[in-house]
Short mmCIF file of C-alpha atoms in Angstrom, two decimals:
data_model
loop_
_atom_site.label_atom_id
_atom_site.label_comp_id
_atom_site.label_asym_id
_atom_site.label_seq_id
_atom_site.Cartn_x
_atom_site.Cartn_y
_atom_site.Cartn_z
CA MET K 1 -0.22 0.13 -0.45
CA LEU K 2 0.88 3.62 -0.36
CA ASP K 3 3.64 2.42 -3.64
CA TRP K 4 5.86 4.24 -5.11
CA LEU K 5 6.74 3.20 -8.60
CA HIS K 6 10.18 2.36 -9.01
CA PRO K 7 11.91 -0.30 -11.10
CA HIS K 8 12.09 -3.71 -10.11
CA LYS K 9 15.73 -4.57 -8.90
CA HIS K 10 17.53 -7.14 -7.11
CA PRO K 11 15.33 -10.12 -5.60
CA GLY K 12 13.02 -9.55 -2.76
CA TRP K 13 12.12 -6.90 -0.22
CA VAL K 14 14.46 -5.07 2.17
CA ALA K 15 11.78 -3.96 5.18
CA VAL K 16 12.85 -1.54 7.79
CA ALA K 17 10.75 -1.88 10.89
CA PRO K 18 11.26 1.55 13.21
CA GLN K 19 10.16 1.75 16.86
CA GLY K 20 11.34 4.93 18.64
CA ALA K 21 14.66 4.85 18.82
CA ASP K 22 15.69 2.15 16.79
CA ALA K 23 15.12 0.21 14.24
CA TRP K 24 15.18 -3.45 12.29
CA ALA K 25 15.85 -4.15 8.98
CA VAL K 26 15.79 -7.37 6.82
CA HIS K 27 15.93 -8.96 3.64
CA LEU K 28 14.07 -11.72 2.69
CA VAL K 29 13.92 -13.57 -0.79
CA GLN K 30 11.48 -15.46 -2.50
CA ALA K 31 12.36 -17.99 -4.33
CA PRO K 32 9.80 -20.58 -6.02
CA GLY K 33 8.77 -23.62 -4.75
CA SER K 34 10.77 -23.20 -1.19
CA ARG K 35 10.49 -21.27 1.74
CA PRO K 36 11.29 -17.39 1.97
CA GLN K 37 15.42 -16.90 2.88
CA LEU K 38 16.30 -14.42 4.97
CA ARG K 39 19.43 -13.19 3.69
CA TRP K 40 20.35 -10.80 6.58
CA ALA K 41 18.86 -8.76 9.64
CA CYS K 42 20.28 -6.33 11.76
CA ARG K 43 19.12 -3.39 14.17
CA ILE K 44 20.25 0.25 13.63
CA ASP K 45 19.72 3.38 15.02
CA TRP K 46 16.81 5.65 13.94
CA ARG K 47 17.28 8.61 15.44
CA GLN K 48 18.76 10.15 12.57
CA PRO K 49 16.90 8.35 9.61
CA THR K 50 18.94 9.81 7.25
CA GLN K 51 21.97 8.64 8.35
CA ALA K 52 20.74 5.30 8.83
CA LEU K 53 19.65 4.94 5.69
CA ARG K 54 23.11 5.78 4.43
CA GLN K 55 24.70 3.73 6.77
CA LEU K 56 22.08 0.71 5.22
CA ARG K 57 22.85 1.55 1.85
CA ARG K 58 26.58 1.11 2.13
CA GLN K 59 26.54 -2.11 4.34
CA HIS K 60 23.98 -3.60 2.38
CA GLN K 61 23.19 -2.39 -1.12
CA LEU K 62 20.05 -0.60 -0.02
CA ALA K 63 19.83 1.21 -3.06
CA ARG K 64 19.84 -2.08 -4.90
CA HIS K 65 16.44 -3.42 -3.43
CA GLN K 66 12.86 -2.75 -3.14
CA SER K 67 12.41 -1.50 0.14
CA VAL K 68 9.75 -1.09 2.27
CA LEU K 69 9.04 1.13 5.44
CA LEU K 70 6.90 0.60 8.08
CA LEU K 71 4.74 3.46 10.28
CA GLN K 72 4.81 3.11 13.74
CA ARG K 73 1.60 3.34 15.40
CA HIS K 74 1.48 7.12 16.54
CA GLN K 75 2.19 7.70 12.33
CA TYR K 76 -1.06 6.86 10.95
CA GLN K 77 -4.85 5.68 11.96
CA LEU K 78 -6.65 2.64 10.36
CA LEU K 79 -10.39 3.12 10.52
CA PRO K 80 -12.68 0.34 10.08
CA LEU K 81 -16.07 1.54 7.44
CA GLU K 82 -18.63 0.18 5.25
CA ALA K 83 -17.94 1.49 1.56
CA PRO K 84 -19.74 4.44 0.46
CA GLU K 85 -22.60 3.82 -1.97
CA VAL K 86 -20.45 5.39 -4.76
CA PRO K 87 -18.55 4.14 -7.89
CA ARG K 88 -15.37 1.96 -6.71
CA GLU K 89 -13.24 4.26 -8.18
CA ASN K 90 -14.58 7.34 -6.03
CA TRP K 91 -14.27 5.55 -2.77
CA ARG K 92 -11.07 7.47 -1.87
CA ASP K 93 -12.42 10.65 -2.45
CA ALA K 94 -15.56 9.57 -0.77
CA LEU K 95 -13.72 8.32 2.44
CA ARG K 96 -11.10 11.25 2.84
CA TRP K 97 -14.22 13.62 3.77
CA GLN K 98 -16.14 10.91 5.54
CA ILE K 99 -13.03 10.28 7.88
CA LYS K 100 -12.50 14.23 8.50
CA ASP K 101 -13.88 14.24 11.78
CA MET K 102 -12.38 10.89 13.25
CA VAL K 103 -8.84 11.76 12.83
CA ASP K 104 -6.93 14.85 14.11
CA PHE K 105 -5.01 15.66 11.16
CA PRO K 106 -5.51 17.67 7.76
CA VAL K 107 -7.50 15.19 5.04
CA GLU K 108 -6.10 17.19 2.13
CA THR K 109 -2.97 16.34 2.24
CA ALA K 110 -3.33 12.93 3.83
CA ALA K 111 -2.71 9.92 2.06
CA ILE K 112 -5.55 7.48 2.31
CA ASP K 113 -5.17 3.74 1.23
CA LEU K 114 -8.02 1.10 1.62
CA LEU K 115 -8.12 -2.22 2.44
CA GLU K 116 -10.72 -4.34 1.01
CA ILE K 117 -12.81 -6.93 3.20
CA PRO K 118 -14.63 -9.77 1.22
CA ALA K 119 -17.65 -9.34 1.12
CA GLU K 120 -18.46 -13.19 2.04
CA ALA K 121 -17.00 -13.07 4.95
CA SER K 122 -18.93 -10.19 6.48
CA ALA K 123 -22.48 -11.11 8.54
CA ARG K 124 -24.19 -8.87 6.21
CA GLY K 125 -22.38 -9.94 2.98
CA ARG K 126 -21.27 -6.71 2.06
CA THR K 127 -18.33 -4.83 1.54
CA THR K 128 -16.53 -3.58 4.24
CA LEU K 129 -12.70 -1.55 4.38
CA LEU K 130 -10.38 -0.91 6.90
CA VAL K 131 -9.19 2.75 6.12
CA ALA K 132 -5.07 3.73 6.49
CA ALA K 133 -4.94 7.78 7.17
CA ALA K 134 -1.12 8.88 7.43
CA PRO K 135 -1.15 12.62 7.91
CA HIS K 136 1.31 14.49 5.21
CA ALA K 137 3.90 15.22 8.40
CA GLU K 138 4.22 12.56 9.20
CA LEU K 139 4.77 11.27 5.57
CA ALA K 140 7.13 13.60 4.62
CA PRO K 141 10.24 13.44 6.39
CA LEU K 142 10.43 9.76 5.98
CA ALA K 143 10.63 10.11 2.32
CA HIS K 144 12.98 12.84 2.40
CA ALA K 145 14.99 10.73 4.57
CA GLY K 146 14.82 7.90 1.99
CA GLU K 147 15.73 10.76 -1.24
CA ASP K 148 18.43 12.49 0.74
CA ALA K 149 19.83 8.84 1.36
CA ALA K 150 20.26 8.24 -2.32
CA ALA K 151 17.80 5.29 -1.18
CA PRO K 152 13.98 5.88 -1.99
CA TRP K 153 11.13 3.83 -0.70
CA HIS K 154 9.31 1.63 -2.89
CA ALA K 155 6.52 1.79 -0.04
CA ILE K 156 5.53 2.21 3.40
CA ASP K 157 3.22 0.24 4.66
CA LEU K 158 1.90 -0.82 7.97
CA PRO K 159 2.56 -2.99 11.08
CA GLU K 160 -1.19 -4.50 11.16
CA THR K 161 -0.62 -5.60 7.24
CA ALA K 162 3.10 -7.03 8.33
CA LEU K 163 1.18 -9.46 10.31
CA ARG K 164 -1.45 -10.35 8.12
CA ASN K 165 1.35 -11.35 5.52
CA LEU K 166 2.82 -13.57 8.19
CA ALA K 167 -0.54 -14.81 9.40
CA ALA K 168 -1.36 -15.83 5.71
CA LEU K 169 1.51 -18.23 5.30
CA LEU K 170 -0.74 -20.48 8.01
CA GLU K 171 -3.97 -20.37 6.77
CA GLU K 172 -6.18 -23.06 5.98
CA PRO K 173 -8.35 -22.83 3.03
CA GLY K 174 -11.91 -21.24 3.67
CA ARG K 175 -11.16 -20.20 7.54
CA ALA K 176 -9.78 -16.68 9.30
CA GLN K 177 -6.68 -17.16 11.36
CA ALA K 178 -5.65 -14.48 14.73
CA LEU K 179 -1.96 -13.89 15.23
CA LEU K 180 -1.42 -12.17 18.23
CA GLN K 181 1.94 -10.44 18.46
CA LEU K 182 3.70 -9.56 21.89
CA GLY K 183 5.62 -7.00 21.84
CA ASP K 184 7.99 -4.38 23.63
CA ASN K 185 5.71 -1.20 23.55
CA HIS K 186 2.29 -3.27 22.98
CA SER K 187 1.00 -6.22 21.87
CA GLN K 188 -1.24 -6.77 18.62
CA LEU K 189 -3.66 -8.79 17.65
CA VAL K 190 -4.99 -9.63 13.36
CA ILE K 191 -7.48 -11.64 12.33
CA THR K 192 -6.80 -12.78 8.56
CA ALA K 193 -8.93 -14.34 5.84
CA GLN K 194 -8.03 -15.57 2.37
CA GLY K 195 -4.89 -13.32 2.63
CA GLU K 196 -7.03 -10.32 3.94
CA LEU K 197 -6.85 -8.35 7.10
CA LEU K 198 -10.27 -8.74 8.30
CA GLN K 199 -9.66 -7.04 12.17
CA SER K 200 -7.18 -5.84 14.43
CA ARG K 201 -6.81 -4.56 17.80
CA HIS K 202 -3.98 -2.69 19.85
CA ILE K 203 -3.38 -3.97 23.50
CA ASP K 204 -1.72 -2.31 25.85
CA VAL K 205 0.53 -5.01 27.53
CA THR K 206 3.88 -5.10 26.92
CA LEU K 207 5.84 -8.47 26.85
CA ALA K 208 7.98 -7.82 29.88
CA GLN K 209 4.32 -6.90 32.02
CA LEU K 210 3.51 -10.42 30.70
CA ASN K 211 6.54 -12.01 32.12
CA GLU K 212 6.95 -9.78 35.51
CA PRO K 213 8.59 -11.69 37.88
CA ASP K 214 6.19 -10.54 40.86
CA ALA K 215 3.09 -12.98 40.24
CA ALA K 216 0.63 -10.63 41.50
CA HIS K 217 1.26 -7.95 38.68
CA ARG K 218 2.13 -10.98 36.15
CA GLN K 219 -1.55 -12.34 36.27
CA GLN K 220 -2.56 -8.75 36.09
CA ALA K 221 -1.17 -8.43 32.79
CA TRP K 222 -2.23 -11.81 31.26
CA ASP K 223 -5.89 -11.19 32.63
CA HIS K 224 -5.83 -7.69 30.70
CA ALA K 225 -4.76 -9.35 27.65
CA GLY K 226 -6.90 -12.13 27.97
CA LEU K 227 -9.70 -10.04 28.22
CA GLU K 228 -9.39 -7.42 25.44
CA LEU K 229 -8.69 -11.19 23.45
CA GLN K 230 -11.64 -12.26 24.18
CA ARG K 231 -13.76 -9.05 23.60
CA THR K 232 -12.18 -9.16 19.87
CA LEU K 233 -12.80 -12.50 19.35
CA ASP K 234 -16.60 -12.03 20.25
CA SER K 235 -16.74 -8.80 17.96
CA PHE K 236 -15.19 -11.20 15.33
CA GLU K 237 -18.13 -13.66 15.83
CA ARG K 238 -20.27 -10.77 15.37
CA LEU K 239 -18.69 -8.97 12.09
CA PHE K 240 -17.58 -12.41 10.61
CA SER K 241 -19.91 -14.63 11.32
CA ARG K 242 -19.95 -16.35 7.79
CA VAL K 243 -16.22 -17.55 8.30
CA ASN K 244 -14.80 -19.87 11.05
CA LEU K 245 -11.96 -19.33 13.33
CA ALA K 246 -9.30 -21.87 13.15
CA ARG K 247 -6.42 -20.97 15.76
CA LEU K 248 -4.85 -18.51 17.37
CA LEU K 249 -1.04 -18.24 16.97
CA VAL K 250 1.08 -16.28 19.71
CA ALA K 251 4.49 -15.13 18.62
CA PRO K 252 7.00 -14.73 19.79
CA ALA K 253 7.21 -17.75 21.47
CA SER K 254 9.98 -19.86 23.06
CA ALA K 255 10.28 -23.10 25.13
CA SER K 256 10.61 -20.86 28.23
CA ALA K 257 7.95 -21.25 31.39
CA PHE K 258 6.66 -18.15 30.48
CA SER K 259 5.72 -19.01 26.86
CA ASP K 260 4.02 -22.52 27.56
CA SER K 261 1.98 -20.86 30.85
CA PHE K 262 0.86 -17.86 28.94
CA ILE K 263 -0.38 -20.41 26.47
CA ASP K 264 -1.46 -22.37 28.10
CA TYR K 265 -3.89 -19.74 30.18
CA LEU K 266 -4.92 -18.66 26.79
CA ARG K 267 -6.10 -22.55 26.00
CA GLU K 268 -8.29 -21.83 28.83
CA LEU K 269 -9.92 -18.58 27.89
CA VAL K 270 -10.99 -19.02 23.87
CA TYR K 271 -12.88 -21.33 21.91
CA VAL K 272 -9.85 -22.38 19.42
CA PRO K 273 -6.96 -23.87 19.30
CA VAL K 274 -3.49 -21.70 21.01
CA GLN K 275 0.10 -22.75 19.55
CA PRO K 276 2.96 -20.90 19.15
CA LEU K 277 3.88 -19.22 15.43
CA PRO K 278 6.53 -21.28 14.08
CA LEU K 279 8.36 -18.81 12.58
CA ALA K 280 11.38 -20.91 11.61
CA GLU K 281 9.20 -23.64 10.19
CA LEU K 282 7.94 -20.61 7.71
CA VAL K 283 11.09 -18.53 6.83
CA ASP K 284 14.28 -20.02 6.10
CA PHE K 285 17.03 -18.69 8.40
CA SER K 286 19.80 -20.61 7.26
CA LEU K 287 22.08 -17.30 6.33
CA VAL K 288 20.76 -15.58 9.71
CA PRO K 289 21.23 -18.78 12.18
CA GLU K 290 20.94 -16.69 15.37
CA LEU K 291 17.60 -15.63 14.24
CA ALA K 292 16.49 -19.35 14.13
CA GLU K 293 15.96 -19.42 17.79
CA PRO K 294 12.33 -18.15 18.70
CA ASP K 295 13.74 -15.50 21.54
CA ALA K 296 15.70 -13.61 19.19
CA GLN K 297 12.67 -13.37 16.63
CA GLY K 298 10.86 -10.97 18.82
CA PRO K 299 12.16 -7.56 17.75
CA TYR K 300 12.20 -8.19 13.82
CA LEU K 301 8.93 -10.13 13.32
CA TYR K 302 7.18 -6.94 12.18
CA ALA K 303 10.39 -6.14 9.22
CA ILE K 304 9.96 -10.03 7.83
CA GLY K 305 6.35 -9.40 8.04
CA ALA K 306 6.47 -7.00 5.64
CA ALA K 307 9.34 -8.22 3.36
CA LEU K 308 6.70 -11.36 3.01
CA ARG K 309 5.19 -8.42 0.71
CA GLY K 310 6.47 -10.06 -2.22
CA ALA K 311 6.51 -13.71 -1.23
#
């Protein structure tokens, strides 16, 4: 989404996923008939994006690859809306003015993109949309950083669609799938079907809180995450009754006692199987073996998902 047109260069995508003062970058290549292969991965200082991209260009020939940048949570809004009753080619313009009172930035100059939810998934059989809106004030510095570094972006994308790309690799035909990402700053749940994003929810619980040494504080975080998860799944059942949810995947997951215990806790709460995300089965980490271990994958999850856009 929000693509800029550039000629294709080397295979695969380089994805950069900033989070505060740091960013995580990966290069992923999809060869026919094989798993997507991670060619390299690194963490970079994002306090000065232009300088960071120049360094990345020198170290990994960034300008020779298709590149995608993920927006951070505060840089955009994702709004669920019904498709307007105008011709499809006019949806974007109609929705731009429809969301005017829903966002706190000028819609006249904002970038607007649409994620279409299949009508056959909706309980009412009507086309609904997820409207992505990002203000010019957030996008312009990012675009300028890429241009100033002589490595302009080919696309700008969202964390939700990065997780969608990961979930889609494990979807069962005709069924929906949920993926819960446990992060350092917040957690996020996405539900997908047919490779499309149906629903998403931010959960204000961090991985550190879920792994809190104090049992009472840890249980409070688990209960909050569990409640938000149940609410979202209940909402999904009402809005998308035509699609059955196959399972809930949890990432990052490891062989630790925390991971096993939290997944067992979720299994008692929800009506579908709960499993760890088997990322090492989906992506070939042989060239970056340090990321083959689940404990190391968490910070790179969004970048890997974003780079799967070409898989």
